[in-house]
Coordinates of N, CA, C and O in Angstrom, one line a residue:
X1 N -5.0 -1.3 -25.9 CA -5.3 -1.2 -24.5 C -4.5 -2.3 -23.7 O -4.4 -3.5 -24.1
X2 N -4.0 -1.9 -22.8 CA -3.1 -3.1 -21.7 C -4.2 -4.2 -20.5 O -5.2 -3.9 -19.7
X3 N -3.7 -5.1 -20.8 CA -4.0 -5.8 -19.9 C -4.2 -5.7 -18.4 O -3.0 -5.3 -18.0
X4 N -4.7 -5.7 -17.5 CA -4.7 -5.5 -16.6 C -3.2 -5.5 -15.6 O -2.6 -4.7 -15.0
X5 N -2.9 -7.5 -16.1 CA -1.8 -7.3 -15.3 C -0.6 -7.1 -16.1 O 0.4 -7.7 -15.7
X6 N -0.5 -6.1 -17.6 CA 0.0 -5.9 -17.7 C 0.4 -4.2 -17.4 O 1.2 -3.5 -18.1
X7 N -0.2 -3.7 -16.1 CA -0.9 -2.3 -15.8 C 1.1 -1.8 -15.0 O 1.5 -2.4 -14.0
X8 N 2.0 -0.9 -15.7 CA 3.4 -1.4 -14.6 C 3.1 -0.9 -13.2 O 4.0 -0.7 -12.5
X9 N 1.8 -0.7 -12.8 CA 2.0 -0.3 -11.1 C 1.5 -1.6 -10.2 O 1.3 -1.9 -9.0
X10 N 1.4 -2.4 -11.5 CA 0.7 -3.7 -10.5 C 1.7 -4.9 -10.3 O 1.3 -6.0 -10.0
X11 N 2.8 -4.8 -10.5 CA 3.6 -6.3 -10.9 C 3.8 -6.4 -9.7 O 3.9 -5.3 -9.0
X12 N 3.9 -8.0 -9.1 CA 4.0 -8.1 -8.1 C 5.1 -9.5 -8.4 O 5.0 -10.3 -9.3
X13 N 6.0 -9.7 -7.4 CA 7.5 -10.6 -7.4 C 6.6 -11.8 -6.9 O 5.7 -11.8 -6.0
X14 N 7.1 -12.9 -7.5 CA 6.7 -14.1 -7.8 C 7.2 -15.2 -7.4 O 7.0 -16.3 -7.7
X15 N 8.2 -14.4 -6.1 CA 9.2 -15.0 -4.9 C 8.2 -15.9 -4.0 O 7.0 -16.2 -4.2
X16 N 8.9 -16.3 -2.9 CA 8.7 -16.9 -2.0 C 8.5 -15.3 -0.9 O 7.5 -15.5 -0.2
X17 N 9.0 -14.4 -0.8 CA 9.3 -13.5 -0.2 C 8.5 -12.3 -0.4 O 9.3 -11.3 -0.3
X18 N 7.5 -12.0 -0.6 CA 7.1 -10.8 -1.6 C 7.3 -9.4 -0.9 O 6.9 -8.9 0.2
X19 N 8.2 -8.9 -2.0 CA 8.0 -7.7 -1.9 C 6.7 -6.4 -1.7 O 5.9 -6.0 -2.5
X20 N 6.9 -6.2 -0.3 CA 5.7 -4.7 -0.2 C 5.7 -3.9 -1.6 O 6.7 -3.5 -2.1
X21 N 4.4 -3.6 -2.1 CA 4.3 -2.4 -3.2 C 4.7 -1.1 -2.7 O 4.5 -0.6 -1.6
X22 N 5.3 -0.6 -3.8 CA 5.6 1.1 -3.5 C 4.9 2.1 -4.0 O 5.0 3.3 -4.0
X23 N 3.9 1.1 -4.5 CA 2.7 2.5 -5.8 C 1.4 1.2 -5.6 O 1.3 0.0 -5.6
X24 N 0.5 2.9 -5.7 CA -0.9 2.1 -5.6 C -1.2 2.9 -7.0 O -1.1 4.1 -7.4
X25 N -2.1 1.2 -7.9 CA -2.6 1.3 -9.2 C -3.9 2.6 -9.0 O -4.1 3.5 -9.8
X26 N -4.4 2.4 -8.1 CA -5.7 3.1 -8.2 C -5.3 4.7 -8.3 O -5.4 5.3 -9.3
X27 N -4.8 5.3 -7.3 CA -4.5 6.6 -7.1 C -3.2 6.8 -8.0 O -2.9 8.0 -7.8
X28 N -2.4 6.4 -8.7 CA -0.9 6.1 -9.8 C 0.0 6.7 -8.7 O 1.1 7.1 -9.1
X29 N -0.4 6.8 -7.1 CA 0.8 7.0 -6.2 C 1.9 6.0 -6.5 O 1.7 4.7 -6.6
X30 N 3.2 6.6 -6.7 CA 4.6 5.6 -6.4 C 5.2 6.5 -5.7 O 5.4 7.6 -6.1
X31 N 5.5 5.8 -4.0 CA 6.0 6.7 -2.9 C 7.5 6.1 -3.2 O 7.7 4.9 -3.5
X32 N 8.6 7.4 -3.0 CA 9.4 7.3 -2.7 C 10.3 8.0 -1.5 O 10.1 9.2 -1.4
X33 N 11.3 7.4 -0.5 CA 11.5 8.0 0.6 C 11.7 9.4 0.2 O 12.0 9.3 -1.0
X34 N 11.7 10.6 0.3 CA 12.2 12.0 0.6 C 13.6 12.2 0.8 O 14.4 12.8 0.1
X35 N 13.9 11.8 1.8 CA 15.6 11.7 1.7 C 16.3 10.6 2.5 O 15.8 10.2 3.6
X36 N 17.4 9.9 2.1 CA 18.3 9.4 2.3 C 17.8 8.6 3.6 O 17.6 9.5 4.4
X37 N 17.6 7.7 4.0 CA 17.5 7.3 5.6 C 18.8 7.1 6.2 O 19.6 6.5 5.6
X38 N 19.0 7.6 7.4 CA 20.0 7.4 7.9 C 21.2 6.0 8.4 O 22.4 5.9 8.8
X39 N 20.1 5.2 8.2 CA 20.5 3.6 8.0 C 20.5 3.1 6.9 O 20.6 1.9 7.0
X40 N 20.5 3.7 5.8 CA 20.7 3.5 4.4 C 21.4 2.4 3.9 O 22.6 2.4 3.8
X41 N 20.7 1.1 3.5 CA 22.0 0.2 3.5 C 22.8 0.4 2.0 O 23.5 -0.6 1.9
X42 N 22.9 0.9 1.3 CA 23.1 1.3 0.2 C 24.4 2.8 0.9 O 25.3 3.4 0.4
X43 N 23.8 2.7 2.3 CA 25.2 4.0 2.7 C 26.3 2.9 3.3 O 26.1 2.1 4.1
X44 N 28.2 3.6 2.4 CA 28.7 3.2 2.6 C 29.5 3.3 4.5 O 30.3 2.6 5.1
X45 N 29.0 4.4 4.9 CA 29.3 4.6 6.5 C 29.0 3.6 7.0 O 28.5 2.7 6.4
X46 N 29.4 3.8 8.6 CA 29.4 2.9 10.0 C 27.6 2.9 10.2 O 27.0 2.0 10.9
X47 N 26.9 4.0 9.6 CA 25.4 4.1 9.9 C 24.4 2.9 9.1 O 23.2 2.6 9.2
X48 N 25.3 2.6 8.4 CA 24.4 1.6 7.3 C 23.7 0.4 8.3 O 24.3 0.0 9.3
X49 N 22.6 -0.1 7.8 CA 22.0 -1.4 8.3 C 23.2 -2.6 8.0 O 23.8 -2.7 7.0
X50 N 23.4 -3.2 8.7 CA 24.5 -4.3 9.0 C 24.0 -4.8 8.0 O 22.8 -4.5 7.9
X51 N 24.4 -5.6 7.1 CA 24.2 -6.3 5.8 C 25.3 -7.6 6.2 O 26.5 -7.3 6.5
X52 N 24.7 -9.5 6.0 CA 26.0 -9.8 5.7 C 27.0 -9.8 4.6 O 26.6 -9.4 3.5
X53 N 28.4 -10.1 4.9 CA 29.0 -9.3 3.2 C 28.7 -10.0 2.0 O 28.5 -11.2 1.9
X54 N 28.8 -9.4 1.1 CA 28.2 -9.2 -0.4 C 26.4 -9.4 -0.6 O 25.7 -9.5 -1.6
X55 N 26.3 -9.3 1.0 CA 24.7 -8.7 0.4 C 24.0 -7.8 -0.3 O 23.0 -7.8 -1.1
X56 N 24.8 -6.9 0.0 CA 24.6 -5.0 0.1 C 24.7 -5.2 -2.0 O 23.7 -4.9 -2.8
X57 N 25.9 -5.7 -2.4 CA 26.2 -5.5 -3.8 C 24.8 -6.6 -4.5 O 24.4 -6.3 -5.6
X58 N 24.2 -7.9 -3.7 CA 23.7 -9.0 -4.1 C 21.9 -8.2 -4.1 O 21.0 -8.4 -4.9
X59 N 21.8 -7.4 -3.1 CA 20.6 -6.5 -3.4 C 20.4 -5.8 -4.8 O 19.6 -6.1 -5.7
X60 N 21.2 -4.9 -5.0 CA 21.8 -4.2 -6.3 C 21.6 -4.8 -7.3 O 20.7 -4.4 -8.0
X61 N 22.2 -5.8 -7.6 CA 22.2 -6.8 -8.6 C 21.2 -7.1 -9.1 O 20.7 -6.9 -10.2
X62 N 20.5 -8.1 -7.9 CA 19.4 -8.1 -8.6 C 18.1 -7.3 -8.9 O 17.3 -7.5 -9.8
X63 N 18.1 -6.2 -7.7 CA 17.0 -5.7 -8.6 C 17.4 -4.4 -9.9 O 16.5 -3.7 -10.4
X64 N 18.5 -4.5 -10.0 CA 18.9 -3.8 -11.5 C 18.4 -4.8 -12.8 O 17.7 -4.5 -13.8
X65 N 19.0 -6.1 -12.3 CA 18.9 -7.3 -13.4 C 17.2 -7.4 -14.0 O 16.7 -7.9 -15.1
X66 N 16.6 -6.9 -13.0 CA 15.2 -7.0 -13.2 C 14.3 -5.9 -13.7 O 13.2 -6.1 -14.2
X67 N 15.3 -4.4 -13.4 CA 14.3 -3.5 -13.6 C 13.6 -2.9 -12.4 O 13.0 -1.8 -12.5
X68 N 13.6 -3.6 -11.1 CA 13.8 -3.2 -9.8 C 13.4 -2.0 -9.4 O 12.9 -1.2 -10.1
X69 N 13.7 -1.8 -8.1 CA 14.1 -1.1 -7.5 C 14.2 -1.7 -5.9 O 13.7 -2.8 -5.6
X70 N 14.7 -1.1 -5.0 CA 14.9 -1.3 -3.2 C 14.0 -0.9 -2.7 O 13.9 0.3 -2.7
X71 N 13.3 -1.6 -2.1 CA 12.7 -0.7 -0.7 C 12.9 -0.5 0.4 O 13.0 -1.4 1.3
X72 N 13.0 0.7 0.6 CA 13.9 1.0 1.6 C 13.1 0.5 3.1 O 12.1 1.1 3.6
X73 N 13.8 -0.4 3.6 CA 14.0 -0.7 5.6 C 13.4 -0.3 6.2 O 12.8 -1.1 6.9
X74 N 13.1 1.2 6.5 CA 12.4 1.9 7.2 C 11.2 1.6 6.9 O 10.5 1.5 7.9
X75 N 10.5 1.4 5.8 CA 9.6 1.6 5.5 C 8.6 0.0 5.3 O 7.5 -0.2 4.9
X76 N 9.5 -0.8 5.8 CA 9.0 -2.2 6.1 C 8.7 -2.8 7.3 O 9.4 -2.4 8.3
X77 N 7.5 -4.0 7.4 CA 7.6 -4.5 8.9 C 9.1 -5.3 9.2 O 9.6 -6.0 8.2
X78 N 9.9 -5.2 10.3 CA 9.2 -5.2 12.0 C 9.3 -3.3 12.0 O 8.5 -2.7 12.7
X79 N 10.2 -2.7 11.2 CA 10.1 -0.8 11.3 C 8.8 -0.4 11.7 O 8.4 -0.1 12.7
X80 N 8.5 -0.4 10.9 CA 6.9 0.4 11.3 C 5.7 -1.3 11.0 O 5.9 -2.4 10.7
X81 N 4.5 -0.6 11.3 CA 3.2 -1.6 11.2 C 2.9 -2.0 9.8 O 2.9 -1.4 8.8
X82 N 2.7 -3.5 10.2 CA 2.6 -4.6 8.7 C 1.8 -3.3 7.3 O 1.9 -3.3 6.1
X83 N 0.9 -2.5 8.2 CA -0.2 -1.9 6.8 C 0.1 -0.4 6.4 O -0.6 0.5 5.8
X84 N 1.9 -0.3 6.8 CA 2.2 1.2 6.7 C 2.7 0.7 5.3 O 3.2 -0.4 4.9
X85 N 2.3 2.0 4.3 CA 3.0 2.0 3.0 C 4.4 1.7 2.9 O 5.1 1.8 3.9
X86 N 4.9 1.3 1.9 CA 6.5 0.9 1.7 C 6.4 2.1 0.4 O 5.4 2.5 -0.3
X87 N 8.0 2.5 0.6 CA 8.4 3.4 -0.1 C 10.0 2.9 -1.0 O 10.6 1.8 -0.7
X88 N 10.2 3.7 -1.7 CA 11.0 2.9 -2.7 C 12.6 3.8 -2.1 O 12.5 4.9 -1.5
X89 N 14.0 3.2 -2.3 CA 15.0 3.8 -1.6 C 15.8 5.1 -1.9 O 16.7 5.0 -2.7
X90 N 15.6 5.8 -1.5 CA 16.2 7.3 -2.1 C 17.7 6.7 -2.0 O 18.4 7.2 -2.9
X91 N 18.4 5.9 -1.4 CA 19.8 6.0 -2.1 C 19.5 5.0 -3.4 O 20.1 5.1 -4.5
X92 N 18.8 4.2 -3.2 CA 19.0 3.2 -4.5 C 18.3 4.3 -5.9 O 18.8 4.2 -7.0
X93 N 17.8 4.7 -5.8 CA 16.7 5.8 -6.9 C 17.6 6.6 -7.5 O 17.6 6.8 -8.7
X94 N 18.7 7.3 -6.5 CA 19.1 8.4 -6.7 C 20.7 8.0 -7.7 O 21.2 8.5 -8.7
X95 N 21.1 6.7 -6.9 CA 22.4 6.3 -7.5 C 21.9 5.6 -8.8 O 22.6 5.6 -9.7
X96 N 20.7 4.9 -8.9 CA 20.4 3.9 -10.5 C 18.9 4.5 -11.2 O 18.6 4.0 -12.3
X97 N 18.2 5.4 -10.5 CA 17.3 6.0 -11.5 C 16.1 5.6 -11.4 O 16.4 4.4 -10.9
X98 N 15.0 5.7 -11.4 CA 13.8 5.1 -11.5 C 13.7 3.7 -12.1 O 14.1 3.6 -13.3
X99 N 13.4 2.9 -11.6 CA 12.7 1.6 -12.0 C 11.8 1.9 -13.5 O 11.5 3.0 -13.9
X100 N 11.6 0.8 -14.1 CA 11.4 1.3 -15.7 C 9.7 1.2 -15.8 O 9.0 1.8 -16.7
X101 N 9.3 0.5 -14.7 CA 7.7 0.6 -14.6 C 7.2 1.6 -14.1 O 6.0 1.9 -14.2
X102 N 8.2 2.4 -13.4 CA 7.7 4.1 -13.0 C 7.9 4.3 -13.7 O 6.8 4.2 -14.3
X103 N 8.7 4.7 -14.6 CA 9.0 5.5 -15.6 C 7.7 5.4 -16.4 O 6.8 6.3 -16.5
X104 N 8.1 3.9 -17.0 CA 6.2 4.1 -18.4 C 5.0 4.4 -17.5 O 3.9 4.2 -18.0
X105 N 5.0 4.8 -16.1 CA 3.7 4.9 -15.5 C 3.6 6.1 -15.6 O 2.5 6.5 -16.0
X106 N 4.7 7.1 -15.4 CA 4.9 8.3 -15.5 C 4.4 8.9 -16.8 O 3.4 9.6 -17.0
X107 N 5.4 8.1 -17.7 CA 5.1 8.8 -19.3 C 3.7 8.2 -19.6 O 3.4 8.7 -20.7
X108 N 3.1 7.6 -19.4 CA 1.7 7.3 -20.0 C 0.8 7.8 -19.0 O -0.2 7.2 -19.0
X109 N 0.8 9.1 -17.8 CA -0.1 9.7 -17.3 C -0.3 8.7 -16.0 O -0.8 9.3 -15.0
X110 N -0.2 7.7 -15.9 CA -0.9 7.3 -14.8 C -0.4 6.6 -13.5 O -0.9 5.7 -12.8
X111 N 1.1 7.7 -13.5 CA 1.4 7.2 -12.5 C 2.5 8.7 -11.8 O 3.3 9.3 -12.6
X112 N 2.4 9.0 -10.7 CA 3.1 10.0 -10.5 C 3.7 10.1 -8.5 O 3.1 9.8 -7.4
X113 N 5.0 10.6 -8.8 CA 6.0 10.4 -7.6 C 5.3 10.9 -6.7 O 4.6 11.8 -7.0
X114 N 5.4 10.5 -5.3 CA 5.2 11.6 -4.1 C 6.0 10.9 -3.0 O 5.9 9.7 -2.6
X115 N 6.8 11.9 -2.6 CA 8.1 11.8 -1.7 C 7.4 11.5 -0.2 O 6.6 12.3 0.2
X116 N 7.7 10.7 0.3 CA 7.2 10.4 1.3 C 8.3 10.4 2.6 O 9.4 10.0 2.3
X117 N 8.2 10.9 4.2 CA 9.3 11.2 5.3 C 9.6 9.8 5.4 O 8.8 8.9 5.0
X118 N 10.8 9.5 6.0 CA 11.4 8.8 7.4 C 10.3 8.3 7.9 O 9.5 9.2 8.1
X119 N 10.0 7.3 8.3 CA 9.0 7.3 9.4 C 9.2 7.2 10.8 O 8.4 7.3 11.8
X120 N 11.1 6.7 10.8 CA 11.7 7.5 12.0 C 11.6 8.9 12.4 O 11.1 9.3 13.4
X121 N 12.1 9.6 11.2 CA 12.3 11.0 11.5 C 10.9 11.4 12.1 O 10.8 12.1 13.1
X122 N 9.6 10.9 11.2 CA 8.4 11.6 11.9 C 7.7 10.5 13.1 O 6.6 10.7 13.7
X123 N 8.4 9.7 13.2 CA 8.3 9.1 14.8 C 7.0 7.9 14.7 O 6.6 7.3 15.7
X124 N 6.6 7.6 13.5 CA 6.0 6.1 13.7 C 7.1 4.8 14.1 O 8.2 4.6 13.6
X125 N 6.6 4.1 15.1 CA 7.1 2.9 15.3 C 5.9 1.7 14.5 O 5.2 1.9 13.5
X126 N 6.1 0.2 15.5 CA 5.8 -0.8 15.2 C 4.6 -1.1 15.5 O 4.1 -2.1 15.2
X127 N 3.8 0.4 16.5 CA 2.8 0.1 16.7 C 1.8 1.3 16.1 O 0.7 1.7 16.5
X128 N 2.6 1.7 15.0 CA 2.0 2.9 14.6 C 1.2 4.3 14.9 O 0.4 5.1 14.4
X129 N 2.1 4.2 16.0 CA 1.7 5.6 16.7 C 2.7 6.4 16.9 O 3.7 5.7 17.1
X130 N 2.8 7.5 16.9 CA 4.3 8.7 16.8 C 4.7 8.1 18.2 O 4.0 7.6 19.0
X131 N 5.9 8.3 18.4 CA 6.6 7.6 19.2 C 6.8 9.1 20.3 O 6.8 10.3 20.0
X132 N 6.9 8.6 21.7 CA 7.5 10.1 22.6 C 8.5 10.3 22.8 O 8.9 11.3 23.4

């Protein structure tokens, strides 16, 4: 039997900075965006979130080194409201694969994907209401 905090939907970064969760242990939800955000900083276009340089590769890095994954921008405060879910980055997911704690959440039953919108595209702002 696993430890509690050795449960992979619970690990939480041990930064100064903490990362928003992307999966809740209770319900084995791990939200990931649905598609691509259009500010994608992981997109090499003029649309990408302004990054200073060698950040963009210095994100990457380390959350590969770790087992990681990105959460994608949109889905963080000041974007939407401090208590809106964070969702994991459909370009980071798509180009490096699931993070390895979804994975064994997956293969041991107790953890399972659900694609979650833009929260531009469906019009939440900062104050959590669909935007006009």
């Amino acid at each position: 039997m696993r430890a509690a905090s050795d449960h992979p939907l619970s690990a939480v970064p041990q930064d100064e900075d903490p990362v928003p969760p992307v999966a809740n242990p209770e319900t084995g939800e791990i939200r990931l965006l649905e598609d691509r955000c259009t500010t994608c900083v992981l997109n090499p276009a003029a649309s990408a979130a302004p990054l200073r340089p060698g950040r963009r590769q210095q994100l990457i890095r380390e959350a590969r080194d770790c087992g990681g994954q990105i959460v994608c921008h949109s889905t963080m405060w000041p974007a939407v409201p401090e208590d809106f879910p964070a969702a994991m980055c459909r370009g980071f997911i798509d180009a490096y694969g699931l993070p390895q704690a979804a994975q064994e959440a997956i293969e041991l039953g107790i953890g399972h994907i659900v694609e979650v919108p833009d929260p531009k595209r469906i019009g939440i702002g900062t104050h959590g209401k669909a935007q006009q």
